[in-house]
Tab-separated table of N, CA and C in Angstrom:
chain	number	residue	atom	x	y	z
A	202	MET	N	0.849	-1.181	0.000
A	202	MET	CA	0.000	0.000	0.000
A	202	MET	C	0.893	1.241	0.000
A	203	ALA	N	0.708	2.089	-0.983
A	203	ALA	CA	1.518	3.311	-1.101
A	203	ALA	C	0.994	4.372	-0.149
A	204	GLU	N	1.937	5.048	0.475
A	204	GLU	CA	1.561	6.137	1.372
A	204	GLU	C	1.779	7.462	0.664
A	205	GLY	N	0.842	8.378	0.867
A	205	GLY	CA	0.947	9.700	0.253
A	205	GLY	C	1.915	10.576	1.006
A	206	PRO	N	2.214	11.754	0.462
A	206	PRO	CA	3.180	12.643	1.090
A	206	PRO	C	2.786	13.071	2.504
A	207	LYS	N	1.493	13.136	2.769
A	207	LYS	CA	1.047	13.567	4.101
A	207	LYS	C	1.488	12.580	5.171
A	208	THR	N	1.413	11.290	4.882
A	208	THR	CA	1.784	10.290	5.878
A	208	THR	C	3.299	10.198	6.030
A	209	GLN	N	4.046	10.750	5.116
A	209	GLN	CA	5.501	10.730	5.185
A	209	GLN	C	6.056	11.836	6.088
A	210	MET	N	5.215	12.770	6.494
A	210	MET	CA	5.663	13.889	7.306
A	210	MET	C	6.212	13.362	8.636
A	211	PRO	N	7.411	13.820	9.029
A	211	PRO	CA	7.975	13.363	10.302
A	211	PRO	C	7.043	13.680	11.474
A	212	ALA	N	7.102	12.846	12.503
A	212	ALA	CA	6.186	12.951	13.640
A	212	ALA	C	6.228	14.331	14.297
A	213	ARG	N	7.415	14.868	14.523
A	213	ARG	CA	7.477	16.172	15.187
A	213	ARG	C	6.915	17.275	14.302
A	214	ARG	N	7.075	17.158	12.994
A	214	ARG	CA	6.480	18.161	12.105
A	214	ARG	C	4.954	18.067	12.179
A	215	LYS	N	4.421	16.844	12.245
A	215	LYS	CA	2.977	16.672	12.416
A	215	LYS	C	2.528	17.317	13.729
A	216	ALA	N	3.328	17.135	14.765
A	216	ALA	CA	2.993	17.720	16.068
A	216	ALA	C	2.994	19.242	15.978
A	217	ARG	N	3.996	19.796	15.293
A	217	ARG	CA	4.053	21.260	15.129
A	217	ARG	C	2.853	21.760	14.339
A	218	LYS	N	2.469	21.012	13.315
A	218	LYS	CA	1.308	21.390	12.493
A	218	LYS	C	0.036	21.375	13.344
A	219	ARG	N	-0.134	20.367	14.166
A	219	ARG	CA	-1.298	20.314	15.055
A	219	ARG	C	-1.276	21.467	16.053
A	220	ALA	N	-0.101	21.735	16.621
A	220	ALA	CA	0.016	22.848	17.566
A	220	ALA	C	-0.325	24.156	16.861
A	221	LEU	N	0.152	24.307	15.628
A	221	LEU	CA	-0.164	25.506	14.844
A	221	LEU	C	-1.671	25.633	14.637
A	222	ASP	N	-2.338	24.529	14.320
A	222	ASP	CA	-3.797	24.561	14.130
A	222	ASP	C	-4.496	25.109	15.375
A	223	VAL	N	-4.088	24.619	16.534
A	223	VAL	CA	-4.709	25.035	17.792
A	223	VAL	C	-4.383	26.498	18.090
A	224	LEU	N	-3.118	26.874	17.961
A	224	LEU	CA	-2.712	28.256	18.258
A	224	LEU	C	-3.346	29.239	17.280
A	225	TYR	N	-3.451	28.844	16.021
A	225	TYR	CA	-4.094	29.684	15.010
A	225	TYR	C	-5.556	29.939	15.400
A	226	GLU	N	-6.270	28.859	15.725
A	226	GLU	CA	-7.678	29.008	16.097
A	226	GLU	C	-7.824	29.885	17.345
A	227	ALA	N	-6.974	29.659	18.328
A	227	ALA	CA	-7.030	30.463	19.562
A	227	ALA	C	-6.789	31.935	19.246
A	228	ASP	N	-5.823	32.198	18.380
A	228	ASP	CA	-5.460	33.564	18.011
A	228	ASP	C	-6.623	34.252	17.281
A	229	VAL	N	-7.153	33.580	16.273
A	229	VAL	CA	-8.220	34.157	15.450
A	229	VAL	C	-9.498	34.381	16.263
A	230	ARG	N	-9.783	33.461	17.179
A	230	ARG	CA	-11.013	33.548	17.968
A	230	ARG	C	-10.812	34.272	19.299
A	231	SER	N	-9.590	34.736	19.569
A	231	SER	CA	-9.257	35.419	20.830
A	231	SER	C	-9.651	34.585	22.051
A	232	LEU	N	-9.283	33.317	21.997
A	232	LEU	CA	-9.552	32.393	23.097
A	232	LEU	C	-8.235	31.911	23.695
A	233	PRO	N	-8.248	31.471	24.960
A	233	PRO	CA	-7.026	30.911	25.548
A	233	PRO	C	-6.630	29.627	24.806
A	234	PRO	N	-5.361	29.485	24.441
A	234	PRO	CA	-4.923	28.285	23.708
A	234	PRO	C	-5.269	26.971	24.412
A	235	VAL	N	-5.171	26.935	25.747
A	235	VAL	CA	-5.472	25.676	26.437
A	235	VAL	C	-6.954	25.311	26.336
A	236	GLU	N	-7.825	26.294	26.237
A	236	GLU	CA	-9.258	26.035	26.053
A	236	GLU	C	-9.508	25.458	24.657
A	237	VAL	N	-8.888	26.048	23.648
A	237	VAL	CA	-9.024	25.531	22.281
A	237	VAL	C	-8.418	24.127	22.202
A	238	LEU	N	-7.293	23.922	22.890
A	238	LEU	CA	-6.640	22.611	22.908
A	238	LEU	C	-7.574	21.548	23.492
A	239	ALA	N	-8.233	21.857	24.590
A	239	ALA	CA	-9.144	20.894	25.219
A	239	ALA	C	-10.249	20.481	24.244
A	240	ASN	N	-10.828	21.453	23.543
A	240	ASN	CA	-11.867	21.145	22.552
A	240	ASN	C	-11.300	20.341	21.391
A	241	TYR	N	-10.099	20.683	20.966
A	241	TYR	CA	-9.427	19.986	19.870
A	241	TYR	C	-9.205	18.514	20.234
A	242	LEU	N	-8.731	18.284	21.464
A	242	LEU	CA	-8.442	16.913	21.894
A	242	LEU	C	-9.712	16.074	21.991
A	243	GLU	N	-10.825	16.691	22.368
A	243	GLU	CA	-12.098	15.969	22.440
A	243	GLU	C	-12.529	15.441	21.075
A	244	ARG	N	-12.122	16.131	20.010
A	244	ARG	CA	-12.540	15.739	18.656
A	244	ARG	C	-11.655	14.655	18.043
A	245	ILE	N	-10.550	14.334	18.693
A	245	ILE	CA	-9.623	13.343	18.118
A	245	ILE	C	-10.022	11.953	18.595
A	246	ALA	N	-10.350	11.097	17.636
A	246	ALA	CA	-10.787	9.740	17.957
A	246	ALA	C	-9.596	8.857	18.310
A	247	ALA	N	-9.874	7.839	19.080
A	247	ALA	CA	-8.853	6.836	19.393
A	247	ALA	C	-8.679	5.939	18.171
A	248	PRO	N	-7.532	5.379	17.923
A	248	PRO	CA	-6.308	5.596	18.686
A	248	PRO	C	-5.692	6.959	18.341
A	249	ARG	N	-5.204	7.618	19.352
A	249	ARG	CA	-4.620	8.940	19.140
A	249	ARG	C	-3.227	8.803	18.535
A	250	PRO	N	-2.850	9.768	17.672
A	250	PRO	CA	-1.530	9.697	17.034
A	250	PRO	C	-0.397	9.787	18.064
A	251	GLU	N	0.708	9.103	17.764
A	251	GLU	CA	1.860	9.091	18.671
A	251	GLU	C	2.442	10.476	18.916
A	252	HIS	N	2.326	11.361	17.934
A	252	HIS	CA	2.933	12.690	18.073
A	252	HIS	C	2.077	13.656	18.885
A	253	LEU	N	0.884	13.246	19.276
A	253	LEU	CA	-0.028	14.150	19.972
A	253	LEU	C	0.543	14.722	21.279
A	254	PRO	N	1.218	13.932	22.110
A	254	PRO	CA	1.764	14.524	23.347
A	254	PRO	C	2.734	15.688	23.078
A	255	TYR	N	3.528	15.592	22.015
A	255	TYR	CA	4.448	16.703	21.715
A	255	TYR	C	3.660	17.930	21.263
A	256	ALA	N	2.600	17.726	20.489
A	256	ALA	CA	1.752	18.854	20.065
A	256	ALA	C	1.139	19.530	21.293
A	257	VAL	N	0.656	18.731	22.222
A	257	VAL	CA	0.068	19.268	23.456
A	257	VAL	C	1.116	20.055	24.236
A	258	SER	N	2.329	19.500	24.340
A	258	SER	CA	3.392	20.196	25.085
A	258	SER	C	3.763	21.520	24.410
A	259	LEU	N	3.707	21.569	23.092
A	259	LEU	CA	3.996	22.825	22.391
A	259	LEU	C	2.932	23.875	22.690
A	260	VAL	N	1.671	23.499	22.595
A	260	VAL	CA	0.585	24.455	22.851
A	260	VAL	C	0.660	24.938	24.296
A	261	GLU	N	0.811	24.008	25.229
A	261	GLU	CA	0.874	24.388	26.643
A	261	GLU	C	2.104	25.244	26.932
A	262	GLY	N	3.225	24.918	26.274
A	262	GLY	CA	4.453	25.689	26.469
A	262	GLY	C	4.337	27.099	25.928
A	263	VAL	N	3.780	27.230	24.729
A	263	VAL	CA	3.578	28.561	24.147
A	263	VAL	C	2.619	29.358	25.029
A	264	ALA	N	1.538	28.727	25.464
A	264	ALA	CA	0.563	29.424	26.311
A	264	ALA	C	1.198	29.853	27.635
A	265	GLY	N	2.015	28.985	28.214
A	265	GLY	CA	2.625	29.268	29.505
A	265	GLY	C	3.696	30.335	29.472
A	266	HIS	N	4.343	30.500	28.322
A	266	HIS	CA	5.442	31.470	28.188
A	266	HIS	C	5.121	32.561	27.172
A	267	LYS	N	3.830	32.736	26.869
A	267	LYS	CA	3.421	33.612	25.766
A	267	LYS	C	3.958	35.039	25.887
A	268	ASP	N	3.914	35.618	27.073
A	268	ASP	CA	4.381	37.002	27.230
A	268	ASP	C	5.859	37.126	26.864
A	269	ARG	N	6.684	36.216	27.373
A	269	ARG	CA	8.127	36.248	27.086
A	269	ARG	C	8.387	35.968	25.604
A	270	ILE	N	7.701	34.986	25.043
A	270	ILE	CA	7.868	34.624	23.631
A	270	ILE	C	7.483	35.803	22.744
A	271	ASP	N	6.324	36.406	23.009
A	271	ASP	CA	5.867	37.541	22.192
A	271	ASP	C	6.789	38.744	22.336
A	272	GLU	N	7.319	38.945	23.534
A	272	GLU	CA	8.266	40.052	23.751
A	272	GLU	C	9.512	39.867	22.884
A	273	LEU	N	10.030	38.650	22.833
A	273	LEU	CA	11.209	38.380	22.007
A	273	LEU	C	10.905	38.546	20.523
A	274	ILE	N	9.788	38.006	20.082
A	274	ILE	CA	9.435	38.125	18.661
A	274	ILE	C	9.300	39.598	18.289
A	275	ALA	N	8.592	40.354	19.120
A	275	ALA	CA	8.406	41.786	18.840
A	275	ALA	C	9.736	42.522	18.822
A	276	SER	N	10.653	42.150	19.702
A	276	SER	CA	11.956	42.812	19.773
A	276	SER	C	12.824	42.535	18.546
A	277	TYR	N	12.739	41.319	18.024
A	277	TYR	CA	13.639	40.914	16.942
A	277	TYR	C	13.003	40.963	15.557
A	278	ALA	N	11.723	41.212	15.458
A	278	ALA	CA	11.045	41.310	14.156
A	278	ALA	C	11.132	42.758	13.701
A	279	GLU	N	12.263	43.118	13.160
A	279	GLU	CA	12.555	44.501	12.805
A	279	GLU	C	11.494	45.084	11.886
A	280	GLY	N	10.854	46.145	12.349
A	280	GLY	CA	9.856	46.826	11.540
A	280	GLY	C	8.484	46.184	11.534
A	281	TRP	N	8.301	45.126	12.307
A	281	TRP	CA	7.019	44.426	12.332
A	281	TRP	C	6.501	44.341	13.760
A	282	THR	N	5.230	44.637	13.930
A	282	THR	CA	4.584	44.368	15.214
A	282	THR	C	3.942	42.996	15.112
A	283	LEU	N	3.672	42.386	16.241
A	283	LEU	CA	2.999	41.085	16.236
A	283	LEU	C	1.660	41.166	15.504
A	284	GLU	N	0.945	42.271	15.707
A	284	GLU	CA	-0.378	42.420	15.105
A	284	GLU	C	-0.318	42.483	13.579
A	285	ARG	N	0.782	43.000	13.033
A	285	ARG	CA	0.917	43.128	11.574
A	285	ARG	C	1.314	41.826	10.896
A	286	MET	N	1.881	40.911	11.663
A	286	MET	CA	2.333	39.643	11.079
A	286	MET	C	1.135	38.789	10.686
A	287	PRO	N	1.266	38.034	9.596
A	287	PRO	CA	0.221	37.049	9.296
A	287	PRO	C	0.049	36.109	10.491
A	288	VAL	N	-1.175	35.698	10.760
A	288	VAL	CA	-1.472	34.866	11.929
A	288	VAL	C	-0.642	33.578	11.912
A	289	ILE	N	-0.486	32.978	10.747
A	289	ILE	CA	0.310	31.750	10.650
A	289	ILE	C	1.751	32.030	11.046
A	290	ASP	N	2.335	33.093	10.532
A	290	ASP	CA	3.731	33.411	10.840
A	290	ASP	C	3.924	33.679	12.323
A	291	ARG	N	3.021	34.430	12.886
A	291	ARG	CA	3.108	34.780	14.312
A	291	ARG	C	3.113	33.509	15.162
A	292	ASN	N	2.264	32.563	14.812
A	292	ASN	CA	2.163	31.345	15.612
A	292	ASN	C	3.266	30.336	15.304
A	293	LEU	N	3.746	30.306	14.078
A	293	LEU	CA	4.939	29.495	13.791
A	293	LEU	C	6.136	30.038	14.566
A	294	ALA	N	6.253	31.356	14.621
A	294	ALA	CA	7.344	31.964	15.380
A	294	ALA	C	7.217	31.615	16.860
A	295	ARG	N	6.010	31.643	17.391
A	295	ARG	CA	5.798	31.303	18.806
A	295	ARG	C	6.245	29.875	19.096
A	296	ILE	N	5.868	28.944	18.222
A	296	ILE	CA	6.258	27.540	18.411
A	296	ILE	C	7.779	27.422	18.379
A	297	ALA	N	8.415	28.028	17.373
A	297	ALA	CA	9.864	27.922	17.232
A	297	ALA	C	10.594	28.578	18.404
A	298	VAL	N	10.135	29.737	18.847
A	298	VAL	CA	10.789	30.406	19.976
A	298	VAL	C	10.628	29.560	21.238
A	299	HIS	N	9.483	28.964	21.409
A	299	HIS	CA	9.297	28.048	22.554
A	299	HIS	C	10.336	26.932	22.476
A	300	GLU	N	10.515	26.338	21.300
A	300	GLU	CA	11.496	25.262	21.157
A	300	GLU	C	12.915	25.778	21.387
A	301	LEU	N	13.212	26.969	20.870
A	301	LEU	CA	14.558	27.538	21.052
A	301	LEU	C	14.890	27.739	22.536
A	302	LEU	N	13.929	28.227	23.287
A	302	LEU	CA	14.191	28.594	24.681
A	302	LEU	C	13.954	27.467	25.676
A	303	TYR	N	12.964	26.624	25.415
A	303	TYR	CA	12.497	25.722	26.471
A	303	TYR	C	12.551	24.230	26.154
A	304	VAL	N	12.913	23.840	24.930
A	304	VAL	CA	12.953	22.413	24.581
A	304	VAL	C	14.399	22.056	24.231
A	305	ASP	N	15.109	21.550	25.229
A	305	ASP	CA	16.545	21.298	25.073
A	305	ASP	C	16.885	20.245	24.026
A	306	GLU	N	16.003	19.244	23.843
A	306	GLU	CA	16.355	18.165	22.910
A	306	GLU	C	16.181	18.547	21.443
A	307	ILE	N	15.645	19.731	21.166
A	307	ILE	CA	15.511	20.198	19.781
A	307	ILE	C	16.638	21.191	19.500
A	308	ASP	N	17.456	20.879	18.488
A	308	ASP	CA	18.525	21.801	18.090
A	308	ASP	C	17.914	23.088	17.556
A	309	ASP	N	18.594	24.198	17.793
A	309	ASP	CA	18.119	25.490	17.306
A	309	ASP	C	17.873	25.457	15.799
A	310	ALA	N	18.811	24.880	15.059
A	310	ALA	CA	18.681	24.844	13.600
A	310	ALA	C	17.435	24.067	13.177
A	311	VAL	N	17.097	23.018	13.902
A	311	VAL	CA	15.914	22.220	13.585
A	311	VAL	C	14.646	23.030	13.858
A	312	ALA	N	14.591	23.702	15.007
A	312	ALA	CA	13.418	24.518	15.346
A	312	ALA	C	13.179	25.574	14.266
A	313	ILE	N	14.259	26.207	13.820
A	313	ILE	CA	14.144	27.253	12.797
A	313	ILE	C	13.739	26.653	11.458
A	314	SER	N	14.411	25.581	11.033
A	314	SER	CA	14.109	25.016	9.712
A	314	SER	C	12.695	24.438	9.659
A	315	GLU	N	12.203	23.895	10.758
A	315	GLU	CA	10.832	23.381	10.775
A	315	GLU	C	9.820	24.511	10.614
A	316	ALA	N	10.049	25.631	11.295
A	316	ALA	CA	9.149	26.785	11.146
A	316	ALA	C	9.182	27.294	9.706
A	317	VAL	N	10.369	27.365	9.136
A	317	VAL	CA	10.526	27.837	7.755
A	317	VAL	C	9.822	26.878	6.785
A	318	GLU	N	9.973	25.583	7.012
A	318	GLU	CA	9.355	24.590	6.134
A	318	GLU	C	7.829	24.683	6.185
A	319	LEU	N	7.266	24.806	7.374
A	319	LEU	CA	5.813	24.949	7.486
A	319	LEU	C	5.345	26.266	6.866
A	320	ALA	N	6.142	27.316	6.999
A	320	ALA	CA	5.786	28.599	6.376
A	320	ALA	C	5.761	28.466	4.855
A	321	LYS	N	6.707	27.697	4.290
A	321	LYS	CA	6.726	27.480	2.837
A	321	LYS	C	5.431	26.820	2.388
A	322	GLN	N	4.923	25.894	3.180
A	322	GLN	CA	3.719	25.149	2.814
A	322	GLN	C	2.439	25.942	3.052
A	323	MET	N	2.440	26.819	4.059
A	323	MET	CA	1.169	27.348	4.538
A	323	MET	C	1.022	28.863	4.528
A	324	SER	N	2.093	29.601	4.258
A	324	SER	CA	1.994	31.050	4.396
A	324	SER	C	2.412	31.754	3.113
A	325	THR	N	2.813	33.000	3.235
A	325	THR	CA	3.131	33.823	2.067
A	325	THR	C	4.523	33.492	1.520
A	326	ASP	N	4.817	33.970	0.328
A	326	ASP	CA	6.139	33.744	-0.273
A	326	ASP	C	7.259	34.374	0.548
A	327	ASP	N	6.964	35.471	1.237
A	327	ASP	CA	7.977	36.164	2.034
A	327	ASP	C	8.162	35.564	3.424
A	328	SER	N	7.230	34.755	3.855
A	328	SER	CA	7.241	34.243	5.226
A	328	SER	C	8.469	33.404	5.587
A	329	PRO	N	8.907	32.469	4.733
A	329	PRO	CA	10.068	31.666	5.126
A	329	PRO	C	11.306	32.522	5.412
A	330	ARG	N	11.588	33.478	4.546
A	330	ARG	CA	12.761	34.338	4.744
A	330	ARG	C	12.600	35.195	6.003
A	331	PHE	N	11.405	35.748	6.188
A	331	PHE	CA	11.115	36.568	7.358
A	331	PHE	C	11.331	35.766	8.647
A	332	LEU	N	10.721	34.577	8.723
A	332	LEU	CA	10.852	33.752	9.926
A	332	LEU	C	12.292	33.318	10.150
A	333	ASN	N	12.983	32.957	9.092
A	333	ASN	CA	14.379	32.543	9.218
A	333	ASN	C	15.206	33.668	9.844
A	334	GLY	N	14.991	34.897	9.403
A	334	GLY	CA	15.741	36.031	9.943
A	334	GLY	C	15.416	36.308	11.399
A	335	VAL	N	14.131	36.384	11.714
A	335	VAL	CA	13.712	36.674	13.094
A	335	VAL	C	14.185	35.569	14.037
A	336	LEU	N	13.943	34.332	13.651
A	336	LEU	CA	14.303	33.210	14.523
A	336	LEU	C	15.811	33.056	14.657
A	337	GLY	N	16.530	33.352	13.592
A	337	GLY	CA	17.997	33.318	13.669
A	337	GLY	C	18.529	34.325	14.672
A	338	ARG	N	17.962	35.530	14.664
A	338	ARG	CA	18.384	36.557	15.627
A	338	ARG	C	18.020	36.148	17.053
A	339	ILE	N	16.854	35.554	17.229
A	339	ILE	CA	16.453	35.117	18.579
A	339	ILE	C	17.341	33.969	19.052
A	340	ALA	N	17.689	33.056	18.154
A	340	ALA	CA	18.566	31.945	18.523
A	340	ALA	C	19.934	32.456	18.956
A	341	GLU	N	20.453	33.473	18.237
A	341	GLU	CA	21.734	34.082	18.639
A	341	GLU	C	21.629	34.668	20.033
A	342	TYR	N	20.539	35.382	20.293
A	342	TYR	CA	20.310	35.974	21.606
A	342	TYR	C	20.243	34.876	22.673
A	343	ALA	N	19.502	33.803	22.382
A	343	ALA	CA	19.255	32.742	23.355
A	343	ALA	C	20.520	31.969	23.734
A	344	THR	N	21.497	31.926	22.813
A	344	THR	CA	22.715	31.171	23.113
A	344	THR	C	23.785	32.012	23.778
A	345	ARG	N	23.540	33.305	23.930
A	345	ARG	CA	24.513	34.155	24.612
A	345	ARG	C	24.540	33.898	26.085
């Protein structure tokens, strides 16, 4: 049985995509991410995907550190406010910054390249370059 490209996506990328779905919905609807997450989890039938715990940890981590994460993004996104950023970019940046600062087992380069890859698939033509620049500057700051 041949598997399509969607099933070939690495588990952590699937987790990031799920976390993005939840954070995007929370952002657009102005709801707390953990509330949207609870509703999201209720809709997922058993057996639950193996990557789901990492997606949950990303949403909870972004929600728990949102003020610090948003402060860093705003500081390093030269000429851009959080409100002006496309919703997808803003939330991809939040996920990546959470990984850069709080998830030790993810290399900085991986966190950045995953955000850039998802931006290529889901956002504007300028988004990958924009995110790469902002996240690169934050990663430099974080390793000092």
